[in-house]
PDB file of N, CA and C in Angstrom:
ATOM      1  N   MET V   1       0.845  -1.172   0.000  1.00  0.00           N
ATOM      2  CA  MET V   1       0.000   0.000   0.000  1.00  0.00           C
ATOM      3  C   MET V   1       0.894   1.239   0.000  1.00  0.00           C
ATOM      4  N   ALA V   2       0.583   2.198  -0.824  1.00  0.00           N
ATOM      5  CA  ALA V   2       1.359   3.431  -0.906  1.00  0.00           C
ATOM      6  C   ALA V   2       1.197   4.241   0.368  1.00  0.00           C
ATOM      7  N   MET V   3       2.174   5.130   0.642  1.00  0.00           N
ATOM      8  CA  MET V   3       2.189   5.923   1.862  1.00  0.00           C
ATOM      9  C   MET V   3       0.916   6.749   2.037  1.00  0.00           C
ATOM     10  N   SER V   4       0.429   7.390   0.988  1.00  0.00           N
ATOM     11  CA  SER V   4      -0.751   8.249   1.098  1.00  0.00           C
ATOM     12  C   SER V   4      -2.034   7.513   0.713  1.00  0.00           C
ATOM     13  N   ASP V   5      -1.982   6.190   0.683  1.00  0.00           N
ATOM     14  CA  ASP V   5      -3.116   5.400   0.241  1.00  0.00           C
ATOM     15  C   ASP V   5      -4.294   5.533   1.195  1.00  0.00           C
ATOM     16  N   LYS V   6      -5.477   5.350   0.628  1.00  0.00           N
ATOM     17  CA  LYS V   6      -6.713   5.398   1.397  1.00  0.00           C
ATOM     18  C   LYS V   6      -7.466   4.098   1.141  1.00  0.00           C
ATOM     19  N   PRO V   7      -7.622   3.245   2.168  1.00  0.00           N
ATOM     20  CA  PRO V   7      -8.311   1.963   1.964  1.00  0.00           C
ATOM     21  C   PRO V   7      -9.801   2.154   1.697  1.00  0.00           C
ATOM     22  N   PHE V   8     -10.335   1.329   0.803  1.00  0.00           N
ATOM     23  CA  PHE V   8     -11.764   1.340   0.505  1.00  0.00           C
ATOM     24  C   PHE V   8     -12.537   0.735   1.676  1.00  0.00           C
ATOM     25  N   PRO V   9     -13.795   1.141   1.853  1.00  0.00           N
ATOM     26  CA  PRO V   9     -14.608   0.534   2.914  1.00  0.00           C
ATOM     27  C   PRO V   9     -14.879  -0.949   2.654  1.00  0.00           C
ATOM     28  N   GLN V  10     -14.860  -1.328   1.372  1.00  0.00           N
ATOM     29  CA  GLN V  10     -15.035  -2.733   0.984  1.00  0.00           C
ATOM     30  C   GLN V  10     -14.262  -2.962  -0.311  1.00  0.00           C
ATOM     31  N   PRO V  11     -13.483  -4.038  -0.403  1.00  0.00           N
ATOM     32  CA  PRO V  11     -12.748  -4.324  -1.636  1.00  0.00           C
ATOM     33  C   PRO V  11     -13.690  -4.521  -2.828  1.00  0.00           C
ATOM     34  N   VAL V  12     -13.164  -4.271  -4.008  1.00  0.00           N
ATOM     35  CA  VAL V  12     -13.918  -4.413  -5.255  1.00  0.00           C
ATOM     36  C   VAL V  12     -13.191  -5.450  -6.107  1.00  0.00           C
ATOM     37  N   SER V  13     -13.909  -6.492  -6.533  1.00  0.00           N
ATOM     38  CA  SER V  13     -13.308  -7.523  -7.382  1.00  0.00           C
ATOM     39  C   SER V  13     -13.625  -7.230  -8.840  1.00  0.00           C
ATOM     40  N   VAL V  14     -12.567  -7.145  -9.649  1.00  0.00           N
ATOM     41  CA  VAL V  14     -12.724  -6.872 -11.072  1.00  0.00           C
ATOM     42  C   VAL V  14     -11.928  -7.890 -11.878  1.00  0.00           C
ATOM     43  N   ARG V  15     -12.460  -8.218 -13.052  1.00  0.00           N
ATOM     44  CA  ARG V  15     -11.789  -9.163 -13.940  1.00  0.00           C
ATOM     45  C   ARG V  15     -11.119  -8.389 -15.066  1.00  0.00           C
ATOM     46  N   VAL V  16      -9.816  -8.571 -15.180  1.00  0.00           N
ATOM     47  CA  VAL V  16      -9.049  -7.981 -16.277  1.00  0.00           C
ATOM     48  C   VAL V  16      -8.406  -9.150 -17.012  1.00  0.00           C
ATOM     49  N   GLY V  17      -8.905  -9.415 -18.209  1.00  0.00           N
ATOM     50  CA  GLY V  17      -8.449 -10.597 -18.936  1.00  0.00           C
ATOM     51  C   GLY V  17      -8.909 -11.843 -18.210  1.00  0.00           C
ATOM     52  N   THR V  18      -7.966 -12.720 -17.889  1.00  0.00           N
ATOM     53  CA  THR V  18      -8.311 -13.954 -17.179  1.00  0.00           C
ATOM     54  C   THR V  18      -8.081 -13.847 -15.672  1.00  0.00           C
ATOM     55  N   LEU V  19      -7.572 -12.704 -15.228  1.00  0.00           N
ATOM     56  CA  LEU V  19      -7.270 -12.519 -13.812  1.00  0.00           C
ATOM     57  C   LEU V  19      -8.349 -11.734 -13.097  1.00  0.00           C
ATOM     58  N   VAL V  20      -8.650 -12.141 -11.868  1.00  0.00           N
ATOM     59  CA  VAL V  20      -9.543 -11.368 -11.011  1.00  0.00           C
ATOM     60  C   VAL V  20      -8.664 -10.616 -10.024  1.00  0.00           C
ATOM     61  N   ASN V  21      -8.825  -9.296 -10.004  1.00  0.00           N
ATOM     62  CA  ASN V  21      -8.063  -8.437  -9.097  1.00  0.00           C
ATOM     63  C   ASN V  21      -8.968  -7.972  -7.972  1.00  0.00           C
ATOM     64  N   ARG V  22      -8.470  -8.027  -6.753  1.00  0.00           N
ATOM     65  CA  ARG V  22      -9.210  -7.526  -5.602  1.00  0.00           C
ATOM     66  C   ARG V  22      -8.626  -6.162  -5.274  1.00  0.00           C
ATOM     67  N   ILE V  23      -9.359  -5.113  -5.573  1.00  0.00           N
ATOM     68  CA  ILE V  23      -8.906  -3.741  -5.387  1.00  0.00           C
ATOM     69  C   ILE V  23      -9.407  -3.262  -4.030  1.00  0.00           C
ATOM     70  N   SER V  24      -8.488  -2.973  -3.117  1.00  0.00           N
ATOM     71  CA  SER V  24      -8.888  -2.644  -1.754  1.00  0.00           C
ATOM     72  C   SER V  24      -8.533  -1.224  -1.331  1.00  0.00           C
ATOM     73  N   SER V  25      -8.038  -0.419  -2.262  1.00  0.00           N
ATOM     74  CA  SER V  25      -7.678   0.944  -1.879  1.00  0.00           C
ATOM     75  C   SER V  25      -7.728   1.889  -3.074  1.00  0.00           C
ATOM     76  N   THR V  26      -7.704   3.162  -2.769  1.00  0.00           N
ATOM     77  CA  THR V  26      -7.718   4.190  -3.803  1.00  0.00           C
ATOM     78  C   THR V  26      -6.490   4.085  -4.690  1.00  0.00           C
ATOM     79  N   TRP V  27      -5.341   3.831  -4.101  1.00  0.00           N
ATOM     80  CA  TRP V  27      -4.102   3.712  -4.880  1.00  0.00           C
ATOM     81  C   TRP V  27      -4.167   2.532  -5.846  1.00  0.00           C
ATOM     82  N   GLU V  28      -4.658   1.383  -5.355  1.00  0.00           N
ATOM     83  CA  GLU V  28      -4.787   0.207  -6.215  1.00  0.00           C
ATOM     84  C   GLU V  28      -5.768   0.468  -7.363  1.00  0.00           C
ATOM     85  N   ALA V  29      -6.856   1.164  -7.063  1.00  0.00           N
ATOM     86  CA  ALA V  29      -7.825   1.503  -8.105  1.00  0.00           C
ATOM     87  C   ALA V  29      -7.186   2.394  -9.163  1.00  0.00           C
ATOM     88  N   LEU V  30      -6.452   3.396  -8.727  1.00  0.00           N
ATOM     89  CA  LEU V  30      -5.802   4.309  -9.668  1.00  0.00           C
ATOM     90  C   LEU V  30      -4.760   3.579 -10.511  1.00  0.00           C
ATOM     91  N   GLU V  31      -4.019   2.681  -9.907  1.00  0.00           N
ATOM     92  CA  GLU V  31      -3.031   1.884 -10.648  1.00  0.00           C
ATOM     93  C   GLU V  31      -3.711   1.054 -11.740  1.00  0.00           C
ATOM     94  N   LEU V  32      -4.818   0.408 -11.389  1.00  0.00           N
ATOM     95  CA  LEU V  32      -5.524  -0.392 -12.384  1.00  0.00           C
ATOM     96  C   LEU V  32      -6.090   0.507 -13.480  1.00  0.00           C
ATOM     97  N   LEU V  33      -6.678   1.618 -13.090  1.00  0.00           N
ATOM     98  CA  LEU V  33      -7.266   2.539 -14.070  1.00  0.00           C
ATOM     99  C   LEU V  33      -6.221   3.079 -15.045  1.00  0.00           C
ATOM    100  N   THR V  34      -5.052   3.405 -14.553  1.00  0.00           N
ATOM    101  CA  THR V  34      -4.058   4.066 -15.406  1.00  0.00           C
ATOM    102  C   THR V  34      -3.091   3.121 -16.105  1.00  0.00           C
ATOM    103  N   SER V  35      -2.985   1.878 -15.647  1.00  0.00           N
ATOM    104  CA  SER V  35      -2.004   0.995 -16.287  1.00  0.00           C
ATOM    105  C   SER V  35      -2.565  -0.315 -16.829  1.00  0.00           C
ATOM    106  N   GLN V  36      -3.773  -0.713 -16.399  1.00  0.00           N
ATOM    107  CA  GLN V  36      -4.286  -2.013 -16.839  1.00  0.00           C
ATOM    108  C   GLN V  36      -5.716  -1.963 -17.363  1.00  0.00           C
ATOM    109  N   TRP V  37      -6.315  -0.786 -17.445  1.00  0.00           N
ATOM    110  CA  TRP V  37      -7.726  -0.688 -17.842  1.00  0.00           C
ATOM    111  C   TRP V  37      -7.891  -1.184 -19.267  1.00  0.00           C
ATOM    112  N   PRO V  38      -8.685  -2.244 -19.480  1.00  0.00           N
ATOM    113  CA  PRO V  38      -8.774  -2.852 -20.806  1.00  0.00           C
ATOM    114  C   PRO V  38      -9.876  -2.279 -21.714  1.00  0.00           C
ATOM    115  N   CYS V  39     -10.636  -1.335 -21.211  1.00  0.00           N
ATOM    116  CA  CYS V  39     -11.815  -0.849 -21.934  1.00  0.00           C
ATOM    117  C   CYS V  39     -11.616   0.581 -22.430  1.00  0.00           C
ATOM    118  N   PRO V  40     -12.476   1.018 -23.347  1.00  0.00           N
ATOM    119  CA  PRO V  40     -12.418   2.412 -23.792  1.00  0.00           C
ATOM    120  C   PRO V  40     -12.580   3.355 -22.592  1.00  0.00           C
ATOM    121  N   LYS V  41     -11.918   4.463 -22.668  1.00  0.00           N
ATOM    122  CA  LYS V  41     -11.899   5.401 -21.542  1.00  0.00           C
ATOM    123  C   LYS V  41     -13.059   6.387 -21.657  1.00  0.00           C
ATOM    124  N   CYS V  42     -14.207   5.976 -21.107  1.00  0.00           N
ATOM    125  CA  CYS V  42     -15.445   6.736 -21.168  1.00  0.00           C
ATOM    126  C   CYS V  42     -15.504   7.775 -20.040  1.00  0.00           C
ATOM    127  N   ALA V  43     -16.633   8.453 -19.943  1.00  0.00           N
ATOM    128  CA  ALA V  43     -16.815   9.491 -18.919  1.00  0.00           C
ATOM    129  C   ALA V  43     -16.713   8.902 -17.503  1.00  0.00           C
ATOM    130  N   ARG V  44     -17.247   7.710 -17.278  1.00  0.00           N
ATOM    131  CA  ARG V  44     -17.164   7.101 -15.936  1.00  0.00           C
ATOM    132  C   ARG V  44     -15.725   6.741 -15.589  1.00  0.00           C
ATOM    133  N   TYR V  45     -14.964   6.316 -16.576  1.00  0.00           N
ATOM    134  CA  TYR V  45     -13.539   6.052 -16.368  1.00  0.00           C
ATOM    135  C   TYR V  45     -12.840   7.341 -15.931  1.00  0.00           C
ATOM    136  N   ARG V  46     -13.060   8.416 -16.664  1.00  0.00           N
ATOM    137  CA  ARG V  46     -12.409   9.697 -16.346  1.00  0.00           C
ATOM    138  C   ARG V  46     -12.839  10.211 -14.972  1.00  0.00           C
ATOM    139  N   LYS V  47     -14.115  10.017 -14.632  1.00  0.00           N
ATOM    140  CA  LYS V  47     -14.620  10.418 -13.315  1.00  0.00           C
ATOM    141  C   LYS V  47     -13.914   9.625 -12.207  1.00  0.00           C
ATOM    142  N   ALA V  48     -13.711   8.330 -12.428  1.00  0.00           N
ATOM    143  CA  ALA V  48     -13.045   7.478 -11.435  1.00  0.00           C
ATOM    144  C   ALA V  48     -11.590   7.893 -11.249  1.00  0.00           C
ATOM    145  N   VAL V  49     -10.888   8.169 -12.348  1.00  0.00           N
ATOM    146  CA  VAL V  49      -9.489   8.609 -12.254  1.00  0.00           C
ATOM    147  C   VAL V  49      -9.412   9.924 -11.468  1.00  0.00           C
ATOM    148  N   ALA V  50     -10.281  10.866 -11.801  1.00  0.00           N
ATOM    149  CA  ALA V  50     -10.286  12.165 -11.105  1.00  0.00           C
ATOM    150  C   ALA V  50     -10.620  11.996  -9.628  1.00  0.00           C
ATOM    151  N   ALA V  51     -11.602  11.145  -9.318  1.00  0.00           N
ATOM    152  CA  ALA V  51     -11.992  10.929  -7.927  1.00  0.00           C
ATOM    153  C   ALA V  51     -10.856  10.286  -7.132  1.00  0.00           C
ATOM    154  N   CYS V  52     -10.143   9.349  -7.724  1.00  0.00           N
ATOM    155  CA  CYS V  52      -9.008   8.711  -7.039  1.00  0.00           C
ATOM    156  C   CYS V  52      -7.897   9.731  -6.778  1.00  0.00           C
ATOM    157  N   HIS V  53      -7.572  10.546  -7.792  1.00  0.00           N
ATOM    158  CA  HIS V  53      -6.567  11.589  -7.599  1.00  0.00           C
ATOM    159  C   HIS V  53      -6.993  12.549  -6.500  1.00  0.00           C
ATOM    160  N   ASP V  54      -8.245  13.004  -6.552  1.00  0.00           N
ATOM    161  CA  ASP V  54      -8.743  13.952  -5.550  1.00  0.00           C
ATOM    162  C   ASP V  54      -8.701  13.360  -4.144  1.00  0.00           C
ATOM    163  N   THR V  55      -9.036  12.079  -4.016  1.00  0.00           N
ATOM    164  CA  THR V  55      -9.014  11.421  -2.708  1.00  0.00           C
ATOM    165  C   THR V  55      -7.590  11.305  -2.182  1.00  0.00           C
ATOM    166  N   LEU V  56      -6.672  10.889  -3.038  1.00  0.00           N
ATOM    167  CA  LEU V  56      -5.275  10.766  -2.610  1.00  0.00           C
ATOM    168  C   LEU V  56      -4.683  12.124  -2.234  1.00  0.00           C
ATOM    169  N   ASP V  57      -5.165  13.191  -2.888  1.00  0.00           N
ATOM    170  CA  ASP V  57      -4.688  14.542  -2.586  1.00  0.00           C
ATOM    171  C   ASP V  57      -5.415  15.168  -1.400  1.00  0.00           C
ATOM    172  N   GLY V  58      -6.423  14.463  -0.852  1.00  0.00           N
ATOM    173  CA  GLY V  58      -7.139  14.965   0.309  1.00  0.00           C
ATOM    174  C   GLY V  58      -8.306  15.881  -0.010  1.00  0.00           C
ATOM    175  N   TRP V  59      -8.699  15.969  -1.274  1.00  0.00           N
ATOM    176  CA  TRP V  59      -9.780  16.862  -1.692  1.00  0.00           C
ATOM    177  C   TRP V  59     -11.140  16.172  -1.744  1.00  0.00           C
ATOM    178  N   ALA V  60     -11.166  14.867  -1.727  1.00  0.00           N
ATOM    179  CA  ALA V  60     -12.431  14.126  -1.832  1.00  0.00           C
ATOM    180  C   ALA V  60     -12.418  12.962  -0.841  1.00  0.00           C
ATOM    181  N   SER V  61     -13.600  12.465  -0.537  1.00  0.00           N
ATOM    182  CA  SER V  61     -13.727  11.358   0.416  1.00  0.00           C
ATOM    183  C   SER V  61     -13.362  10.022  -0.244  1.00  0.00           C
ATOM    184  N   ILE V  62     -13.037   9.081   0.604  1.00  0.00           N
ATOM    185  CA  ILE V  62     -12.753   7.722   0.133  1.00  0.00           C
ATOM    186  C   ILE V  62     -14.006   7.141  -0.521  1.00  0.00           C
ATOM    187  N   ASP V  63     -15.160   7.444   0.059  1.00  0.00           N
ATOM    188  CA  ASP V  63     -16.410   6.935  -0.512  1.00  0.00           C
ATOM    189  C   ASP V  63     -16.629   7.425  -1.941  1.00  0.00           C
ATOM    190  N   LYS V  64     -16.228   8.667  -2.236  1.00  0.00           N
ATOM    191  CA  LYS V  64     -16.379   9.187  -3.591  1.00  0.00           C
ATOM    192  C   LYS V  64     -15.527   8.388  -4.572  1.00  0.00           C
ATOM    193  N   ALA V  65     -14.277   8.109  -4.201  1.00  0.00           N
ATOM    194  CA  ALA V  65     -13.390   7.327  -5.069  1.00  0.00           C
ATOM    195  C   ALA V  65     -13.914   5.906  -5.227  1.00  0.00           C
ATOM    196  N   HIS V  66     -14.345   5.303  -4.136  1.00  0.00           N
ATOM    197  CA  HIS V  66     -14.875   3.934  -4.165  1.00  0.00           C
ATOM    198  C   HIS V  66     -16.083   3.856  -5.087  1.00  0.00           C
ATOM    199  N   CYS V  67     -17.031   4.758  -4.911  1.00  0.00           N
ATOM    200  CA  CYS V  67     -18.247   4.776  -5.715  1.00  0.00           C
ATOM    201  C   CYS V  67     -17.930   4.981  -7.196  1.00  0.00           C
ATOM    202  N   ALA V  68     -17.052   5.934  -7.495  1.00  0.00           N
ATOM    203  CA  ALA V  68     -16.691   6.220  -8.892  1.00  0.00           C
ATOM    204  C   ALA V  68     -15.993   5.023  -9.528  1.00  0.00           C
ATOM    205  N   PHE V  69     -15.115   4.341  -8.769  1.00  0.00           N
ATOM    206  CA  PHE V  69     -14.425   3.172  -9.300  1.00  0.00           C
ATOM    207  C   PHE V  69     -15.407   2.034  -9.571  1.00  0.00           C
ATOM    208  N   VAL V  70     -16.321   1.788  -8.638  1.00  0.00           N
ATOM    209  CA  VAL V  70     -17.326   0.731  -8.822  1.00  0.00           C
ATOM    210  C   VAL V  70     -18.173   1.031 -10.055  1.00  0.00           C
ATOM    211  N   GLU V  71     -18.604   2.274 -10.216  1.00  0.00           N
ATOM    212  CA  GLU V  71     -19.431   2.646 -11.366  1.00  0.00           C
ATOM    213  C   GLU V  71     -18.670   2.468 -12.686  1.00  0.00           C
ATOM    214  N   ALA V  72     -17.387   2.837 -12.694  1.00  0.00           N
ATOM    215  CA  ALA V  72     -16.579   2.671 -13.906  1.00  0.00           C
ATOM    216  C   ALA V  72     -16.399   1.184 -14.231  1.00  0.00           C
ATOM    217  N   ALA V  73     -16.087   0.392 -13.219  1.00  0.00           N
ATOM    218  CA  ALA V  73     -15.896  -1.049 -13.431  1.00  0.00           C
ATOM    219  C   ALA V  73     -17.191  -1.716 -13.871  1.00  0.00           C
ATOM    220  N   GLU V  74     -18.291  -1.295 -13.281  1.00  0.00           N
ATOM    221  CA  GLU V  74     -19.588  -1.864 -13.650  1.00  0.00           C
ATOM    222  C   GLU V  74     -19.947  -1.501 -15.093  1.00  0.00           C
ATOM    223  N   SER V  75     -19.750  -0.245 -15.473  1.00  0.00           N
ATOM    224  CA  SER V  75     -20.105   0.166 -16.837  1.00  0.00           C
ATOM    225  C   SER V  75     -19.209  -0.507 -17.880  1.00  0.00           C
ATOM    226  N   ALA V  76     -17.989  -0.876 -17.480  1.00  0.00           N
ATOM    227  CA  ALA V  76     -17.072  -1.561 -18.394  1.00  0.00           C
ATOM    228  C   ALA V  76     -17.264  -3.071 -18.379  1.00  0.00           C
ATOM    229  N   GLY V  77     -18.155  -3.570 -17.519  1.00  0.00           N
ATOM    230  CA  GLY V  77     -18.409  -5.010 -17.441  1.00  0.00           C
ATOM    231  C   GLY V  77     -17.292  -5.783 -16.761  1.00  0.00           C
ATOM    232  N   LEU V  78     -16.552  -5.130 -15.868  1.00  0.00           N
ATOM    233  CA  LEU V  78     -15.407  -5.770 -15.217  1.00  0.00           C
ATOM    234  C   LEU V  78     -15.705  -6.302 -13.822  1.00  0.00           C
ATOM    235  N   LEU V  79     -16.811  -5.896 -13.213  1.00  0.00           N
ATOM    236  CA  LEU V  79     -17.113  -6.337 -11.842  1.00  0.00           C
ATOM    237  C   LEU V  79     -17.385  -7.835 -11.811  1.00  0.00           C
ATOM    238  N   THR V  80     -16.813  -8.509 -10.820  1.00  0.00           N
ATOM    239  CA  THR V  80     -17.123  -9.925 -10.636  1.00  0.00           C
ATOM    240  C   THR V  80     -18.151 -10.093  -9.531  1.00  0.00           C
ATOM    241  N   GLU V  81     -18.362  -9.056  -8.744  1.00  0.00           N
ATOM    242  CA  GLU V  81     -19.403  -9.019  -7.724  1.00  0.00           C
ATOM    243  C   GLU V  81     -19.727  -7.545  -7.521  1.00  0.00           C
ATOM    244  N   THR V  82     -20.935  -7.255  -7.091  1.00  0.00           N
ATOM    245  CA  THR V  82     -21.325  -5.866  -6.913  1.00  0.00           C
ATOM    246  C   THR V  82     -21.343  -5.523  -5.434  1.00  0.00           C
ATOM    247  N   PRO V  83     -20.383  -4.711  -4.970  1.00  0.00           N
ATOM    248  CA  PRO V  83     -20.383  -4.316  -3.575  1.00  0.00           C
ATOM    249  C   PRO V  83     -21.434  -3.236  -3.327  1.00  0.00           C
ATOM    250  N   PRO V  84     -21.977  -3.170  -2.113  1.00  0.00           N
ATOM    251  CA  PRO V  84     -22.909  -2.086  -1.827  1.00  0.00           C
ATOM    252  C   PRO V  84     -22.173  -0.750  -1.837  1.00  0.00           C
ATOM    253  N   ILE V  85     -22.825   0.266  -2.351  1.00  0.00           N
ATOM    254  CA  ILE V  85     -22.240   1.598  -2.371  1.00  0.00           C
ATOM    255  C   ILE V  85     -22.921   2.413  -1.292  1.00  0.00           C
ATOM    256  N   LYS V  86     -22.142   3.014  -0.418  1.00  0.00           N
ATOM    257  CA  LYS V  86     -22.669   3.780   0.695  1.00  0.00           C
ATOM    258  C   LYS V  86     -23.661   4.838   0.193  1.00  0.00           C
ATOM    259  N   GLY V  87     -24.843   4.861   0.813  1.00  0.00           N
ATOM    260  CA  GLY V  87     -25.832   5.857   0.468  1.00  0.00           C
ATOM    261  C   GLY V  87     -26.739   5.463  -0.683  1.00  0.00           C
ATOM    262  N   LYS V  88     -26.504   4.288  -1.282  1.00  0.00           N
ATOM    263  CA  LYS V  88     -27.352   3.836  -2.394  1.00  0.00           C
ATOM    264  C   LYS V  88     -28.040   2.535  -1.993  1.00  0.00           C
ATOM    265  N   THR V  89     -29.305   2.431  -2.333  1.00  0.00           N
ATOM    266  CA  THR V  89     -30.076   1.234  -2.030  1.00  0.00           C
ATOM    267  C   THR V  89     -29.889   0.210  -3.137  1.00  0.00           C
ATOM    268  N   PRO V  90     -29.558  -1.046  -2.773  1.00  0.00           N
ATOM    269  CA  PRO V  90     -29.405  -2.079  -3.805  1.00  0.00           C
ATOM    270  C   PRO V  90     -30.719  -2.302  -4.548  1.00  0.00           C
ATOM    271  N   LEU V  91     -30.623  -2.612  -5.818  1.00  0.00           N
ATOM    272  CA  LEU V  91     -31.810  -2.884  -6.617  1.00  0.00           C
ATOM    273  C   LEU V  91     -32.333  -4.278  -6.308  1.00  0.00           C
ATOM    274  N   ALA V  92     -33.651  -4.370  -6.146  1.00  0.00           N
ATOM    275  CA  ALA V  92     -34.279  -5.671  -5.926  1.00  0.00           C
ATOM    276  C   ALA V  92     -34.569  -6.304  -7.279  1.00  0.00           C
ATOM    277  N   ILE V  93     -34.275  -7.573  -7.393  1.00  0.00           N
ATOM    278  CA  ILE V  93     -34.511  -8.280  -8.662  1.00  0.00           C
ATOM    279  C   ILE V  93     -35.592  -9.315  -8.457  1.00  0.00           C
TER     280      ILE V  93
END
């Protein structure tokens, strides 16, 4: 974990290629976003990168980075499980 890292309230599991990565912090999320992201870089991707930078710089909450990363991973079809997002009610199926 990097010195200024901020741990997520709950790890996020994402599939990149054949590997499942368990992302447990803002730094790990930013590393995956900037060096291993396999999908087109859409608006949710850019929002997640900005939120991770802002969180590491102390300008945004950990929850903001976590939520933005989950939304980016979900929109890219990379989530292997859907973690609850603080302040959002899970959808009933």
